[in-house]
Amino acid sequence: MKPLSGFRDLLPPDFARRHYITTQWRDVARRYGFVEFDGPMLESAELYQKKNSGGEILTQLYQFTDRGERVLALRPEMTPTLARMVAAHHRSFSKPLRWFNIGSSFRYERQQRGRWREFTQWNCDLLGEQSVAADAEIIGLLIDALRSFGLGPNDVVIRLSDRLAWQEFLQKHHVPFERMGEFLGIIDKMEREPREKTEEKLAAFDGLSFELLQEFLASPEVPILAPLLEELSARGLRDYVRPDLSIVRGLAYYTGIVFEAFALHGGLRAVAGGGRYDQLIEHLSDGAVSLPAVGFGMGDAVLLELLQLVPQAAKQEQSWMERHHPCDIYLVIAAQEHRPMAMAVAQQLRHEGWGVLFSLTPERVGKQFSAAEQTKARFAVVVGEEWPQVKVKNLSTREEVILPQEELNNWLNLKT
RNA sequence: GUGGCCGUAGCUCAAUGGUAGAGCUCCAGGUUGUGGUCCUGGCUGUUGCGGGUUCGAGUCCCGUCGGUCACCCCA
């Protein structure tokens, strides 16, 4: 029996890696004053089909009908759920909201490197604030998260764009606003399609040409992004960001800045993506609530690979793992008549917060030290003929001391 | 959905068409209070599945299923 394609069994070593990632995510979010929320993984499919919500993601929906004939979908992303929740409950909270979530999302697409059908995503959103400062705050959070993993400007880059720049471009060339979506689709694919194909699609737009787009894309200054870039410079984060108007993103609901964080190793895949969506909440609430919002999602799939490709990041992860072994102390029970004393010591140490292991069945002392080695415990405590004293051995330096068992806790606290 | 590559032990892989193997892992030992090495032994296979060619198929052919990578798009 195997798990479904695109789904993963997380064995303890896999789980530990994901735990490392989610721990960093939570810590950075806390430093930015974000609070955690959660919502259902299953939603009415209608939530994603509502106007201005879905985009191409609709083709990847895990959708089915339940026993009550309701059409449901596993969430393909968190933002619609968030928008729904915020629209209903925002009056209970002072603005702006800084909310984050860590959980599974599901997309029905073919599995490949860095892409799964169920993945863990970290979602951060700042709601009720439309200033550039909010954009800078959210991008700052994204960059600091990447930095917290040991990723530098040579490992990851944030390609930053603004749909308003394209909106102005279309206005200038007298293209009606209703055709914005269609136009952004062309920009989105421009990088990946042959020039002829783009030109063919562009023919439907009077007054636009391939050269015109090229020229606009190549413009060295993007005035609309200047204030944001300035603030990021002030934060010392400018090195991570590269203005790039070719980024427009597939989701339909973005209204302002849009960005994607790309890994610069192992085949350039997006680690995170997001943008401003000032109208989504209004649309989903049928006009009842209007809140500007900006946010991003970061997935675990690419991150897990990237952390192994970047030496500094891999080293940092390794060091974290070593500091978070489940076992601090391995009790060596020298002979079975000492077992009751050992159990008392184990119970006391565990009560004091130490991770303690020992052999459940009688074993030779040598075997017990081998087992201690395997658990990667830092100390072995030998309970035996010295009682009521115990012998403590530092397993990496092989130093031994004998001390009264009631002083164990203090001694260990001093040594760790 | 389209295309390439690959299916042999728990894992990584080997076996010019001629008796299915190795390393690692795991388990048990190496006699009484000290380790990662080392030594000995043990477990695990419908060679993904079905058909065909052949005296004989893990190997060649056809089909099928599964995995994987890439495209599309993106976390």
XYZ file of C-alpha atoms (C1' of nucleotides) in Angstrom:
491
model
C 0.000 0.000 0.000
C 1.332 3.335 -1.036
C -0.050 6.795 -0.461
C -1.915 8.410 -3.348
C 0.213 9.977 -6.032
C 1.338 13.422 -4.980
C 0.668 12.722 -1.315
C 3.389 11.980 1.201
C 3.967 9.701 4.142
C 6.056 11.688 6.589
C 8.365 9.340 8.482
C 9.931 10.822 11.612
C 12.990 12.219 9.802
C 10.700 13.873 7.203
C 8.439 15.185 9.892
C 11.414 16.657 11.736
C 12.416 18.597 8.632
C 8.918 19.975 8.193
C 8.797 20.839 11.863
C 12.010 22.800 11.465
C 10.423 24.796 8.646
C 7.149 25.506 10.415
C 9.049 26.495 13.550
C 10.983 29.152 11.605
C 7.788 30.332 9.949
C 6.029 30.773 13.282
C 8.997 32.532 14.805
C 9.357 35.095 12.012
C 5.603 35.698 12.003
C 5.736 36.357 15.728
C 8.555 38.871 15.267
C 6.304 40.775 12.868
C 3.323 40.676 15.214
C 1.335 38.174 13.148
C -1.136 35.900 14.901
C -2.089 32.392 13.795
C -5.549 31.371 12.661
C -6.983 28.321 10.942
C -9.954 27.453 8.781
C -11.489 24.435 7.092
C -9.607 22.470 4.447
C -12.913 21.703 2.752
C -14.971 24.538 1.312
C -17.901 24.989 -0.988
C -16.504 24.948 -4.508
C -18.448 28.115 -5.102
C -15.934 30.003 -2.946
C -13.297 29.510 -5.634
C -15.602 30.001 -8.579
C -16.960 33.363 -7.543
C -16.075 36.164 -9.887
C -12.553 37.521 -9.534
C -11.454 34.792 -7.218
C -10.111 31.812 -9.114
C -8.200 32.131 -12.357
C -6.286 29.138 -13.648
C -6.309 27.486 -10.248
C -9.871 26.364 -10.958
C -8.577 23.726 -13.359
C -6.595 22.170 -10.490
C -9.455 21.932 -8.015
C -9.990 18.738 -6.037
C -13.742 18.859 -6.443
C -16.502 16.390 -5.591
C -20.098 16.105 -4.511
C -20.893 15.058 -0.950
C -23.761 12.908 0.304
C -25.936 15.995 0.552
C -25.379 16.836 -3.132
C -23.233 19.840 -2.192
C -20.348 20.621 -4.538
C -17.208 20.857 -2.406
C -13.520 21.440 -2.989
C -10.386 20.859 -0.966
C -8.818 24.272 -0.600
C -6.234 24.977 -3.334
C -4.991 27.987 -1.368
C -5.839 29.767 1.865
C -6.696 33.264 0.686
C -10.386 32.746 -0.207
C -10.989 31.071 3.166
C -9.235 33.951 4.896
C -11.226 36.511 2.931
C -14.461 34.723 3.821
C -13.553 34.615 7.512
C -12.401 38.217 7.620
C -15.489 39.462 5.818
C -17.631 37.806 8.482
C -15.642 38.631 11.618
C -13.460 41.643 10.966
C -15.456 43.913 13.313
C -14.190 41.907 16.267
C -10.601 42.952 15.597
C -8.787 46.269 15.403
C -7.098 47.073 12.124
C -4.817 46.347 10.538
C -5.048 42.588 10.886
C -1.799 40.633 10.775
C -2.859 37.030 10.379
C -1.005 33.913 9.353
C -1.816 30.262 8.821
C 0.139 27.063 8.362
C -1.690 24.129 6.842
C -2.315 21.871 3.879
C -3.577 22.947 0.500
C -4.460 20.667 -2.410
C -4.065 20.984 -6.148
C -4.897 18.300 -8.675
C -1.880 18.430 -10.931
C 0.833 16.005 -11.952
C 3.443 15.475 -9.307
C 6.945 16.688 -10.093
C 10.023 18.052 -8.400
C 8.921 20.647 -5.839
C 5.213 20.221 -6.661
C 2.865 17.918 -4.799
C -0.879 17.455 -4.671
C -0.957 18.087 -0.944
C 1.511 20.611 0.340
C 2.034 22.654 3.453
C 1.738 26.349 2.971
C 2.535 29.306 5.166
C 0.143 32.130 4.450
C 0.663 35.662 5.752
C -1.793 38.487 5.181
C -2.009 42.091 6.297
C -5.564 43.358 6.037
C -7.139 46.789 6.415
C -4.167 48.842 5.306
C -3.591 50.005 1.762
C -0.384 52.011 2.178
C 2.926 51.142 0.600
C 4.194 50.585 4.148
C 1.953 47.518 4.340
C 3.415 46.205 1.085
C 6.912 46.772 2.471
C 6.010 45.077 5.734
C 4.716 41.955 3.992
C 7.708 41.730 1.654
C 10.007 42.390 4.586
C 8.386 39.491 6.384
C 8.864 37.262 3.362
C 12.535 38.195 3.046
C 13.226 37.765 6.736
C 11.641 34.341 6.578
C 13.998 33.357 3.764
C 16.923 34.801 5.708
C 15.937 32.850 8.794
C 16.667 29.670 6.838
C 20.135 30.888 5.923
C 19.158 31.887 2.379
C 20.892 34.957 0.975
C 20.433 37.209 -2.089
C 22.473 34.732 -4.112
C 20.111 31.905 -3.286
C 16.746 33.504 -3.762
C 15.330 36.589 -5.472
C 11.995 38.348 -5.224
C 10.687 39.392 -8.594
C 8.447 42.347 -7.962
C 5.846 43.898 -10.187
C 2.666 45.928 -9.999
C -0.484 45.332 -11.998
C -1.219 49.058 -11.731
C 1.783 49.689 -13.961
C 0.111 47.597 -16.660
C -3.210 49.257 -15.972
C -1.641 52.655 -16.660
C 0.027 51.228 -19.734
C -3.327 50.075 -21.096
C -4.995 53.375 -20.300
C -2.252 55.215 -22.131
C -2.895 53.039 -25.167
C -6.662 53.312 -24.932
C -7.360 49.682 -24.115
C -10.570 49.304 -22.092
C -10.145 48.111 -18.490
C -12.381 45.072 -19.091
C -9.655 43.541 -21.235
C -7.066 43.699 -18.450
C -7.385 40.023 -17.552
C -6.994 38.869 -21.116
C -3.994 41.145 -21.538
C -2.268 39.989 -18.356
C -2.619 36.440 -19.630
C -0.484 37.387 -22.605
C 2.184 39.010 -20.423
C 2.198 35.988 -18.143
C 2.991 33.617 -21.004
C 5.225 35.946 -22.981
C 8.403 34.627 -21.358
C 7.579 31.030 -22.231
C 6.012 31.280 -25.643
C 7.561 32.043 -29.012
C 7.324 35.648 -30.137
C 4.962 34.774 -33.000
C 2.401 33.365 -30.606
C 2.445 36.523 -28.488
C 2.161 38.714 -31.566
C -0.750 36.663 -32.787
C -2.632 37.194 -29.535
C -1.642 40.848 -29.444
C -3.294 41.414 -32.796
C -6.619 41.542 -30.986
C -5.472 44.748 -29.287
C -5.479 47.870 -31.431
C -2.406 50.017 -30.981
C -0.333 47.437 -29.124
C 2.740 45.750 -30.524
C 5.374 43.337 -29.358
C 8.000 46.080 -29.503
C 5.850 48.308 -27.329
C 5.621 45.620 -24.668
C 9.320 44.872 -24.874
C 10.149 48.503 -24.455
C 7.868 48.832 -21.438
C 9.277 45.688 -19.846
C 12.798 46.959 -20.338
C 12.227 50.397 -18.839
C 14.896 50.827 -16.166
C 12.675 52.769 -13.791
C 9.290 51.663 -12.597
C 7.924 54.818 -10.962
C 5.050 53.088 -9.268
C 7.435 50.760 -7.407
C 9.853 53.496 -6.279
C 8.339 54.220 -2.823
C 8.236 50.517 -2.002
C 11.822 49.978 -3.106
C 12.911 52.959 -1.031
C 11.370 51.542 2.077
C 12.927 48.152 1.439
C 16.293 49.904 1.024
C 15.806 51.593 4.381
C 15.246 48.160 5.884
C 18.422 46.870 4.268
C 16.481 44.340 2.191
C 16.841 45.868 -1.260
C 19.348 43.215 -2.428
C 16.678 40.554 -2.408
C 14.300 42.380 -4.726
C 14.359 42.692 -8.497
C 11.687 44.767 -10.235
C 10.277 42.699 -13.081
C 7.074 43.721 -14.828
C 6.763 40.351 -16.540
C 5.470 38.922 -13.272
C 1.695 39.280 -13.243
C 0.597 35.951 -11.682
C -2.227 33.667 -12.639
C -4.680 34.367 -9.840
C -7.416 36.714 -10.938
C -7.894 38.702 -7.756
C -4.645 40.693 -7.540
C -5.058 44.467 -7.847
C -1.673 46.027 -7.054
C 1.797 44.729 -6.350
C 2.481 41.120 -7.219
C 5.655 39.186 -6.464
C 7.230 35.775 -6.589
C 10.238 34.499 -4.666
C 12.394 32.321 -6.906
C 15.046 29.837 -5.957
C 18.258 30.589 -7.857
C 19.428 26.972 -7.653
C 17.994 23.689 -8.850
C 15.833 24.842 -11.713
C 14.302 28.184 -10.735
C 11.020 27.428 -9.107
C 8.781 29.746 -7.096
C 9.177 29.269 -3.342
C 6.583 31.889 -2.516
C 4.185 34.208 -4.251
C 1.693 36.872 -3.393
C 0.398 40.354 -3.919
C -2.213 42.917 -3.115
C -5.893 42.041 -3.436
C -7.919 45.078 -2.401
C -11.225 43.912 -3.840
C -11.414 40.213 -3.033
C -13.100 40.600 0.337
C -15.631 42.999 -1.121
C -16.434 40.563 -3.940
C -16.768 37.559 -1.671
C -19.024 39.453 0.724
C -21.174 40.811 -2.111
C -20.137 44.333 -1.263
C -20.897 44.134 2.455
C -17.287 44.517 3.600
C -14.468 46.319 1.890
C -10.965 45.769 3.188
C -7.692 46.264 1.324
C -5.266 43.387 1.770
C -1.805 42.168 0.863
C -0.252 38.793 1.498
C 1.735 35.826 0.286
C 1.968 32.071 0.506
C 5.123 30.001 0.876
C 5.170 26.261 0.235
C 7.261 23.594 1.894
C 7.999 21.540 -1.220
C 10.540 23.795 -2.928
C 11.898 25.026 0.381
C 12.763 21.489 1.505
C 14.815 20.993 -1.648
C 16.383 24.422 -1.611
C 17.599 24.065 1.969
C 19.629 21.052 0.889
C 21.087 22.795 -2.148
C 22.394 25.799 -0.208
C 25.326 24.781 2.045
C 24.750 27.530 4.610
C 21.065 26.624 4.853
C 21.772 22.899 5.115
C 24.318 23.548 7.860
C 21.849 25.659 9.789
C 19.140 23.033 9.494
C 21.568 20.353 10.656
C 22.556 22.398 13.662
C 18.896 22.953 14.565
C 18.259 19.229 14.345
C 21.133 18.536 16.684
C 19.742 20.960 19.231
C 16.326 19.318 19.032
C 17.036 15.644 19.593
C 14.321 13.985 21.598
C 16.848 12.441 23.983
C 19.051 14.452 26.356
C 19.997 11.686 28.741
C 20.345 7.926 28.406
C 20.085 6.066 31.685
C 22.418 3.100 31.954
C 21.065 0.579 34.400
C 24.165 -1.219 35.627
C 22.346 -4.264 36.990
C 18.730 -5.256 37.386
C 18.736 -4.757 41.179
C 19.369 -1.048 40.448
C 16.332 -0.761 38.222
C 13.981 0.708 40.885
C 16.507 3.483 41.616
C 16.922 4.131 37.909
C 13.173 4.451 37.476
C 13.103 7.039 40.268
C 15.871 9.013 38.573
C 14.166 8.774 35.173
C 10.890 9.996 36.582
C 12.562 12.888 38.384
C 14.572 13.989 35.339
C 11.552 13.774 33.071
C 9.553 15.784 35.583
C 12.275 18.421 35.425
C 11.921 18.576 31.667
C 14.748 16.391 30.390
C 14.320 13.922 27.577
C 15.231 10.562 29.087
C 15.538 7.099 27.567
C 16.681 3.754 28.902
C 16.573 0.128 27.866
C 13.197 -1.453 28.581
C 14.705 -4.902 28.914
C 17.900 -6.042 30.676
C 20.975 -5.379 28.538
C 24.674 -5.537 29.092
C 26.205 -2.183 29.966
C 28.115 -2.110 26.715
C 24.892 -2.524 24.732
C 23.299 0.263 26.707
C 26.127 2.639 25.828
C 25.733 1.675 22.185
C 22.051 2.437 22.417
C 22.857 5.763 24.093
C 25.104 6.527 21.152
C 22.334 5.825 18.690
C 19.846 8.085 20.403
C 22.397 10.904 20.171
C 21.901 11.657 23.833
C 24.409 14.115 25.211
C 24.806 12.403 28.566
C 24.706 8.908 29.948
C 23.771 8.556 33.594
C 24.882 5.281 35.141
C 22.741 4.073 38.032
C 24.496 1.355 39.964
C 26.771 0.545 42.869
C 27.543 4.263 43.502
C 23.967 4.833 44.646
C 22.805 7.224 46.102
C 25.397 8.821 43.868
C 25.308 8.431 40.094
C 27.959 8.557 37.435
C 27.392 11.049 34.610
C 29.262 10.733 31.356
C 29.458 13.341 28.675
C 29.151 11.163 25.595
C 31.060 13.434 23.251
C 34.024 14.260 25.535
C 33.871 10.940 27.452
C 34.407 12.811 30.722
C 32.845 11.230 33.784
C 31.862 12.672 37.136
C 30.233 11.129 40.193
C 27.666 13.174 42.056
C 24.659 12.767 44.362
C 21.596 12.006 42.270
C 19.627 14.926 43.718
C 22.249 17.310 42.248
C 21.804 15.927 38.718
C 19.381 18.570 37.582
C 21.549 21.501 38.699
C 24.657 19.945 37.225
C 22.941 19.295 33.875
C 21.566 22.827 33.787
C 25.098 24.184 34.229
C 26.458 21.974 31.463
C 23.818 22.682 28.822
C -3.888 16.583 -20.353
C 1.222 15.986 -23.684
C 6.202 13.924 -23.918
C 11.075 11.502 -22.138
C 13.246 8.029 -18.639
C 12.757 4.007 -15.104
C 10.333 -0.546 -12.574
C 15.106 -6.652 -9.283
C 15.338 -7.519 -1.078
C 13.095 -2.311 3.642
C 16.950 1.292 0.916
C 20.916 1.973 -3.115
C 21.970 -0.970 -7.012
C 24.426 -5.588 -9.804
C 23.500 -10.015 -12.807
C 27.352 -11.137 -22.303
C 19.462 -15.079 -23.069
C 21.860 -20.156 -18.969
C 21.054 -21.950 -10.826
C 18.685 -14.036 -8.694
C 23.479 -11.331 -5.957
C 26.231 -7.277 -3.185
C 26.504 -3.112 0.089
C 23.680 -0.577 3.686
C 19.623 -0.994 7.192
C 17.192 -4.271 10.634
C 17.445 -8.575 14.232
C 20.557 -12.033 17.328
C 25.355 -13.116 19.248
C 30.891 -11.863 20.351
C 30.291 -14.716 29.073
C 29.679 -10.500 34.796
C 30.110 -1.822 34.837
C 31.553 1.779 29.457
C 30.485 3.530 23.117
C 30.671 5.242 16.847
C 35.002 0.607 14.699
C 35.382 -4.651 14.090
C 33.874 -10.078 13.786
C 30.012 -14.078 13.263
C 25.189 -15.457 12.108
C 20.039 -14.471 10.591
C 15.496 -12.201 7.998
C 13.553 -10.192 3.464
C 12.232 -11.513 -3.655
C 5.463 -14.189 -7.482
C 12.558 -9.586 -10.761
C 5.371 -4.315 -10.983
C 1.400 -7.236 -13.680
C -0.361 -10.061 -18.170
C 0.799 -12.251 -22.637
C 4.408 -13.593 -26.611
C 9.352 -15.413 -28.770
C 12.853 -19.348 -27.007
C 15.221 -25.759 -25.067
C 15.634 -21.715 -21.453
C 13.478 -14.649 -20.155
C 15.303 -10.205 -14.670
C 17.390 -9.731 -19.740
C 14.178 -9.739 -26.222
C 8.902 -8.229 -28.190
C 3.707 -6.452 -27.250
C 0.254 -4.713 -23.841
C -0.900 -2.828 -19.094
C -0.167 -0.595 -14.355
C 2.963 2.268 -11.323
C 6.887 5.729 -10.382
C 9.726 9.840 -11.876
C 11.268 14.144 -14.626
C 9.880 17.930 -18.028
C 5.920 20.961 -20.440
C 1.397 23.909 -18.855
C 0.913 26.645 -14.322
C 2.645 27.567 -9.747
C 3.617 26.809 -3.204
